[in-house]
mmCIF file of C-alpha atoms in Angstrom:
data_model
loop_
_atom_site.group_PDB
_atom_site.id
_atom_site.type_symbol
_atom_site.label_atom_id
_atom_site.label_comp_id
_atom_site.label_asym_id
_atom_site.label_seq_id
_atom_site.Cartn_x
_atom_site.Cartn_y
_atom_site.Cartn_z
ATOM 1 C CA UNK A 100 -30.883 2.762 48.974
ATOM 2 C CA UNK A 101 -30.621 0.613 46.162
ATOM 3 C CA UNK A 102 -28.320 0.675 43.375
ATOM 4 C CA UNK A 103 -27.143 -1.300 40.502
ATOM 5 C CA UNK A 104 -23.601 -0.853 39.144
ATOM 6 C CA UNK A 105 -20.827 -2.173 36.869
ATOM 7 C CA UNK A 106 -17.153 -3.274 37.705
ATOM 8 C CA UNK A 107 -15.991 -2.450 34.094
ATOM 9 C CA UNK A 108 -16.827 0.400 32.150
ATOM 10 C CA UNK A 109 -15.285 -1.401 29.100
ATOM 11 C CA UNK A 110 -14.423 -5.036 27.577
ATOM 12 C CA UNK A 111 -12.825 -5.527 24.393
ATOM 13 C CA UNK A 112 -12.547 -9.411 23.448
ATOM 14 C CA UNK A 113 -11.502 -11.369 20.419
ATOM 15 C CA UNK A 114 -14.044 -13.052 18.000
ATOM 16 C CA UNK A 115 -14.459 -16.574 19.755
ATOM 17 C CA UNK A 116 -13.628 -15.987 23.338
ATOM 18 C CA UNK A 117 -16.044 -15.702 25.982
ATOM 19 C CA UNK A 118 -17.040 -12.654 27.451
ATOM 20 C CA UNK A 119 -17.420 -11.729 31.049
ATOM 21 C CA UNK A 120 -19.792 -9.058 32.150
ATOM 22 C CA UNK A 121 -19.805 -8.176 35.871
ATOM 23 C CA UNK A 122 -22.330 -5.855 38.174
ATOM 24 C CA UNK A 123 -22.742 -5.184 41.990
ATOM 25 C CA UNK A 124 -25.680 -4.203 43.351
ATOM 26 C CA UNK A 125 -26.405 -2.961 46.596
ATOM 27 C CA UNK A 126 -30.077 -3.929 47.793
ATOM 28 C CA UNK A 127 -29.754 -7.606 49.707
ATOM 29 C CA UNK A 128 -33.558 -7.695 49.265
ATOM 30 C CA UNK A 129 -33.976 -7.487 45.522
ATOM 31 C CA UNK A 130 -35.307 -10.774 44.470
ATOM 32 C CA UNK A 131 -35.145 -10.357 40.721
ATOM 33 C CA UNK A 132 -32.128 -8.876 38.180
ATOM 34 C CA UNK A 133 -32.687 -8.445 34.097
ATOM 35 C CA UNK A 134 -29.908 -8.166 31.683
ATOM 36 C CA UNK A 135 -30.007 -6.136 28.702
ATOM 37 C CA UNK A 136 -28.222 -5.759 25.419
ATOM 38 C CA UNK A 137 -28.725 -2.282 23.406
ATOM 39 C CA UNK A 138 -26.568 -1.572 19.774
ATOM 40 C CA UNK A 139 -25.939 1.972 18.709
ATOM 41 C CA UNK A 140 -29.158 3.302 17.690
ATOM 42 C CA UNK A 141 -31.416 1.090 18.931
ATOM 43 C CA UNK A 142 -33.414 0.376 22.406
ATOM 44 C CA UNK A 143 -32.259 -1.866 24.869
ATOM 45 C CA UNK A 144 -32.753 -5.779 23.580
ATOM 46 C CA UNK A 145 -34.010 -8.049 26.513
ATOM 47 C CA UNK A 146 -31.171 -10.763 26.933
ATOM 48 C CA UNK A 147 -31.855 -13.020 30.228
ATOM 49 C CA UNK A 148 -33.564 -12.550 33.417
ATOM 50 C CA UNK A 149 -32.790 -14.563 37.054
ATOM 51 C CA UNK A 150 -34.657 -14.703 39.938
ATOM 52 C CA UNK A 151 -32.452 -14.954 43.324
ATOM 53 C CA UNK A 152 -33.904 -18.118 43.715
ATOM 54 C CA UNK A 153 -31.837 -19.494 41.206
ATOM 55 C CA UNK A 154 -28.099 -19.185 40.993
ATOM 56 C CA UNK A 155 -27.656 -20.073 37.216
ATOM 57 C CA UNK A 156 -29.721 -19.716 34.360
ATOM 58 C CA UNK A 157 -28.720 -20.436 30.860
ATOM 59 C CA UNK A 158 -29.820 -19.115 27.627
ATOM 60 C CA UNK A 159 -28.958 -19.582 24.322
ATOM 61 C CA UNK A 160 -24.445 -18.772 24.222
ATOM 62 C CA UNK A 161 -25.648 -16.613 27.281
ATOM 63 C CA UNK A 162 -25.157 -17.508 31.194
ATOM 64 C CA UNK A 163 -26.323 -15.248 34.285
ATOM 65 C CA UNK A 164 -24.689 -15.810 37.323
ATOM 66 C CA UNK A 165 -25.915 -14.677 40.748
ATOM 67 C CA UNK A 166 -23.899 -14.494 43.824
ATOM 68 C CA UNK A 167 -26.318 -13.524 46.829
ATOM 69 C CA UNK A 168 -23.533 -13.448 49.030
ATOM 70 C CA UNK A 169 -21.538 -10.830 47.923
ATOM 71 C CA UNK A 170 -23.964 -8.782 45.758
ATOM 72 C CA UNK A 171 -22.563 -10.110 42.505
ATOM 73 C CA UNK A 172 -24.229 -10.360 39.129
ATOM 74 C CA UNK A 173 -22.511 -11.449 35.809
ATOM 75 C CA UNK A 174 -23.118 -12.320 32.279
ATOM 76 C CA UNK A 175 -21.231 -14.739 29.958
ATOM 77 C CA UNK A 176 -20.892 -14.903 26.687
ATOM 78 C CA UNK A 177 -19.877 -17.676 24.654
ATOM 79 C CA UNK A 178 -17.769 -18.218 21.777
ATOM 80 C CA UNK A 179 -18.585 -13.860 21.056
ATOM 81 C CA UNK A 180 -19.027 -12.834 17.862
ATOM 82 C CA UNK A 181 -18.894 -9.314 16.649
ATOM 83 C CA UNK A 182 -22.825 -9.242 16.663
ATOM 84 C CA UNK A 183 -22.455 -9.279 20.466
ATOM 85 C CA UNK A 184 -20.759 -6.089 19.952
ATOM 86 C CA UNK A 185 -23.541 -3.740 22.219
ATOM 87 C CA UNK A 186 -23.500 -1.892 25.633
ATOM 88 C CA UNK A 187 -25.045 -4.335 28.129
ATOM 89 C CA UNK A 188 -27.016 -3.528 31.050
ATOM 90 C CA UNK A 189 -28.005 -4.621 34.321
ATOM 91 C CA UNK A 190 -31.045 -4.068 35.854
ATOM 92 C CA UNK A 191 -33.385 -4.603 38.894
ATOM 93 C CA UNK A 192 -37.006 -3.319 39.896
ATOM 94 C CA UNK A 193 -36.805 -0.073 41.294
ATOM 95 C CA UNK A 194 -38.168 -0.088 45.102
ATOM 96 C CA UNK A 195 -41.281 0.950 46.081
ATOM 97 C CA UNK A 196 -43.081 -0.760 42.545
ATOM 98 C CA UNK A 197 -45.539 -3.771 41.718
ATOM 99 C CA UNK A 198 -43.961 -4.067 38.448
ATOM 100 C CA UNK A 199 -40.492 -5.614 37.198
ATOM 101 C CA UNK A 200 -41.002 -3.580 34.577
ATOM 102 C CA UNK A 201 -40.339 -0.610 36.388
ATOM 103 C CA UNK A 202 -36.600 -0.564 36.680
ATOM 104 C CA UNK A 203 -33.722 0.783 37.666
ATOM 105 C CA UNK A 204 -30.119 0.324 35.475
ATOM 106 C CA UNK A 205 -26.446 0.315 35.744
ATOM 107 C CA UNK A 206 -24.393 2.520 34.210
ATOM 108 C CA UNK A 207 -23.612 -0.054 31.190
ATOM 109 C CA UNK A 208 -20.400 -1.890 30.227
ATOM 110 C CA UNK A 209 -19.528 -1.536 26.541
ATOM 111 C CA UNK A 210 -18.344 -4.840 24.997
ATOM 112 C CA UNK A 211 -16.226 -4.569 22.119
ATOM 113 C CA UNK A 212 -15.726 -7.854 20.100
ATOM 114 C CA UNK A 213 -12.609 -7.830 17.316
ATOM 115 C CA UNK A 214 -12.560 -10.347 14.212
ATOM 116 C CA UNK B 221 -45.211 -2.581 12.393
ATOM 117 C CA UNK B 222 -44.028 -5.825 14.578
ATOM 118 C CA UNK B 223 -42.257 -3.318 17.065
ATOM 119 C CA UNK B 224 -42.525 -0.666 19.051
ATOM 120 C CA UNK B 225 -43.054 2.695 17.087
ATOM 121 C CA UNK B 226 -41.884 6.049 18.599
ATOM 122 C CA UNK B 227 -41.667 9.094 16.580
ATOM 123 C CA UNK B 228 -40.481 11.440 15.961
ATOM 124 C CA UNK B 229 -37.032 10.010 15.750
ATOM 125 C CA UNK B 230 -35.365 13.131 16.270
ATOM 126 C CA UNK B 231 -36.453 16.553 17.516
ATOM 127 C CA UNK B 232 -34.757 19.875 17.792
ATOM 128 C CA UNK B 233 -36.579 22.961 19.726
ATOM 129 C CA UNK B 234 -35.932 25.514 21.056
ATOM 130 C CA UNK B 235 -35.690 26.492 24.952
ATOM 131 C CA UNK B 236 -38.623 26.989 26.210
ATOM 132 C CA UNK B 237 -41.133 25.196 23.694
ATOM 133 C CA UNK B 238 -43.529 22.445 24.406
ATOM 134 C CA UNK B 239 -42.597 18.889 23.046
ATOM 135 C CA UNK B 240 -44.982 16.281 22.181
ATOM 136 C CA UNK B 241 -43.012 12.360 21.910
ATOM 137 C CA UNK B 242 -45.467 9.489 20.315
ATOM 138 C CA UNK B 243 -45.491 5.688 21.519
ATOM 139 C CA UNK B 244 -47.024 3.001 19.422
ATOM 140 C CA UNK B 245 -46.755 0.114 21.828
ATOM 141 C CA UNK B 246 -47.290 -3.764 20.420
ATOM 142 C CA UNK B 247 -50.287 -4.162 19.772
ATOM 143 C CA UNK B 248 -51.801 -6.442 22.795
ATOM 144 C CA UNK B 249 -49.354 -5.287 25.286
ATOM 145 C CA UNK B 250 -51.236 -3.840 28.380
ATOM 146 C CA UNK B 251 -48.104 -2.455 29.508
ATOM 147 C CA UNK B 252 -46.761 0.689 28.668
ATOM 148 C CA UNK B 253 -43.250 2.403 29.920
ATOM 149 C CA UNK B 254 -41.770 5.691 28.984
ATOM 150 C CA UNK B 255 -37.780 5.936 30.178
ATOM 151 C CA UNK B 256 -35.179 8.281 29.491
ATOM 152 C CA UNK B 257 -31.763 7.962 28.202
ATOM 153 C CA UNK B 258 -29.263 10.652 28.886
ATOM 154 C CA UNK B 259 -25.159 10.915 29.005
ATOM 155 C CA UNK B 260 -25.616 12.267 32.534
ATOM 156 C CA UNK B 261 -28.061 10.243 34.003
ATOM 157 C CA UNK B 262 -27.709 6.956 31.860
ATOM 158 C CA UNK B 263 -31.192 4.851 31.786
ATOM 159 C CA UNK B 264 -34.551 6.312 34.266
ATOM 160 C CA UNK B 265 -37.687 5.394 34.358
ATOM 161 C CA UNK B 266 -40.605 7.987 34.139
ATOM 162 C CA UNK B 267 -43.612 6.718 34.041
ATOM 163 C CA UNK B 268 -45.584 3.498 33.709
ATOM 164 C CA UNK B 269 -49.274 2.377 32.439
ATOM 165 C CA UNK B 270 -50.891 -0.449 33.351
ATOM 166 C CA UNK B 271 -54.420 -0.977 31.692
ATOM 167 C CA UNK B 272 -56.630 0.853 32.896
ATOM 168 C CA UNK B 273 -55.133 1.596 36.304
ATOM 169 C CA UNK B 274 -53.873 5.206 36.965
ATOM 170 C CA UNK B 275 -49.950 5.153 35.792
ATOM 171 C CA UNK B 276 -47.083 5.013 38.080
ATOM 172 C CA UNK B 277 -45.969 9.121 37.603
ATOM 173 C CA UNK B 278 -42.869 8.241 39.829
ATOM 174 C CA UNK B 279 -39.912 8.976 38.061
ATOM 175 C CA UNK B 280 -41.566 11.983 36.061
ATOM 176 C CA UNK B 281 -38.488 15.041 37.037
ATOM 177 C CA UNK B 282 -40.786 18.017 37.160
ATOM 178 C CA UNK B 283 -44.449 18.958 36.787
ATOM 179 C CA UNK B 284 -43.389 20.000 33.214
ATOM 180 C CA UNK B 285 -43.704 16.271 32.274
ATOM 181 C CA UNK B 286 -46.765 14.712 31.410
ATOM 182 C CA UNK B 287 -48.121 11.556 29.890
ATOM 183 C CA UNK B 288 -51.228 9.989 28.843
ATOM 184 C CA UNK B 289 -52.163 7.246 27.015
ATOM 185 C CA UNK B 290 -55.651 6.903 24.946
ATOM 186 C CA UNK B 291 -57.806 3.628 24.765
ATOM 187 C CA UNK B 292 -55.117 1.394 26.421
ATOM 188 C CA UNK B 293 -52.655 1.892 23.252
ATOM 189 C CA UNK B 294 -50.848 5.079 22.091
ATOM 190 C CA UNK B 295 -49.429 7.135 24.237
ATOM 191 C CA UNK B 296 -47.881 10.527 24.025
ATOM 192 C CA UNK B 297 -45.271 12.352 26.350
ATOM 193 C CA UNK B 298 -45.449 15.644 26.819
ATOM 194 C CA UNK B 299 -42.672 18.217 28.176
ATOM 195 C CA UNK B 300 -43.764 22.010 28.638
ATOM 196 C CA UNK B 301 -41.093 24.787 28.652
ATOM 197 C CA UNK B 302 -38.426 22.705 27.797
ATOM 198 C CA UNK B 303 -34.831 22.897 29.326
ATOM 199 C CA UNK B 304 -31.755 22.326 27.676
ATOM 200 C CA UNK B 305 -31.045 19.480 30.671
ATOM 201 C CA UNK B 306 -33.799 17.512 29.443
ATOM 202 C CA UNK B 307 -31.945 16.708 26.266
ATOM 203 C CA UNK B 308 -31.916 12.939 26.045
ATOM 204 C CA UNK B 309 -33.455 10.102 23.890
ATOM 205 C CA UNK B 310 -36.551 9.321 24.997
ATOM 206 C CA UNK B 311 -36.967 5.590 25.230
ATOM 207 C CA UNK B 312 -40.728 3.787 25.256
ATOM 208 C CA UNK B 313 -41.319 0.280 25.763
ATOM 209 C CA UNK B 314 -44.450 -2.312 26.317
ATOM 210 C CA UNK B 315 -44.612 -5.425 27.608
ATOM 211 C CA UNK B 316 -47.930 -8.211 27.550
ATOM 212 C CA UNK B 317 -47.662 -8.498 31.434
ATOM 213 C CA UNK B 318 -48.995 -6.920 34.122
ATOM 214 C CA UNK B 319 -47.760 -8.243 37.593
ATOM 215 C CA UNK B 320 -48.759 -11.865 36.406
ATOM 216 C CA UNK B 321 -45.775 -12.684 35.451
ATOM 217 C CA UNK B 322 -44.152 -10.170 37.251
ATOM 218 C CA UNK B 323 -41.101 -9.446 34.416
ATOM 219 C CA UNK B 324 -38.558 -7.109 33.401
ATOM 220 C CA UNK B 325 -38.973 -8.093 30.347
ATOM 221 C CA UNK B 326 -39.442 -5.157 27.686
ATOM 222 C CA UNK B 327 -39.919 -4.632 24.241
ATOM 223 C CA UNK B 328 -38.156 -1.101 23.736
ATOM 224 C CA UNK B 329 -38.658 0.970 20.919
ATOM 225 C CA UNK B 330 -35.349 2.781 19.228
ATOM 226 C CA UNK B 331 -36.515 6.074 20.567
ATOM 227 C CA UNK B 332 -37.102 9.859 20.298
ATOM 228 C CA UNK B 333 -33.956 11.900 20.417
ATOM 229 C CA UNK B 334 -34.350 15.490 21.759
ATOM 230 C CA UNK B 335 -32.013 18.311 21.566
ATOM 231 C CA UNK B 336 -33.073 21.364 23.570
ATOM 232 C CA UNK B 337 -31.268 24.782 22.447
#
């Protein structure tokens, strides 16, 4: 079946460096993948999407990565600043669904960024 | 509000009571998704409206879930005898698309937080 999970649990970075945020998923059919950002309190923040047509796609101090060969999704994060602080997901459309909306998430990795 | 609205923001009952969870999607999305958040379970999806299509019941967990959602807008989750497992924050979200663009893309609200004694 398909799943969606994270290498790290945890990241703690200082103010300035970039971050690396890794996931694996299992399903070598899923054509689509969503990252998300959520801050204590809040709902999850919509950060960048990639379809697996693509192998890069850059937003603003954010980069997905997509390695179809081994499963392999990550997120950078440029020059982080304690804002990025957050617990960031990743995502895909659950199976069986018309909508990308309907989705199923990893566990979450918990970034950490010190001034 | 510019956002999605859920309230109440926090709810305590007791085992066995019936909850009732308001959504105020953005106004002008046609796409409205109820998830829930939960130490155990992290992030799942429960149901999904689309228009006026019959929702994508799914992920619901038991018959004692229920949602509707009036005139394409508001929509209210409902959970009958509740359990002390289905403690969790509640989580709605809307988006403007359909399937056309087909997008993950969500506007969440901050949630309902339930606590089941």
């Amino acid at each position: 079946g398909e799943s969606v999970g994270l290498h790290l649990p945890t990241l703690s970075v200082q103010e300035g460096d970039n971050s690396i945020i890794n996931c694996a998923y299992s399903n070598s059919a899923s054509d689509y993948f969503i990252w998300y950002k959520q801050e204590s309190g809040k709902g999850p923040q919509f950060i960048i999407d990639i379809r697996s047509n693509m192998d890069k796609r850059q937003g603003q101090r954010v980069t997905v990565l997509l390695n179809k060969t081994v499963k392999h999704l990550s997120l950078q994060i440029a020059a982080t600043q304690p804002g990025d602080s957050a617990v960031y997901f990743c995502a895909e459309p659950k199976g069986g669904g018309t909508s990308y909306g309907k989705l199923t998430f990893g566990q979450g990795t918990i970034l950490t960024v010190h001034p | 509000g510019a956002g999605v609205s859920q309230s109440p923001s926090n709810k305590v009952t007791e085992k066995g009571k019936d909850v009732e969870l308001r959504c105020d999607p953005i106004s002008g999305h046609t796409a409205l998704y109820w998830y829930r958040q939960s130490l155990g379970q992290g992030l799942e999806f429960l149901i999904y409206f689309q228009g006026n299509s019959a929702p994508d019941k799914s992920g619901l967990p038991s018959d004692r879930f229920s949602a509707e959602r009036t005139g394409g807008s508001v929509s209210t989750l409902t959970i009958q005898r509740t359990q002390q497992e289905d403690s969790a924050v509640y989580l709605c979200a809307s988006s403007p698309h359909g399937t056309d663009p087909n997008t993950g893309e969500l506007f969440f609200g901050e949630g309902s937080r339930l606590t089941v004694l």
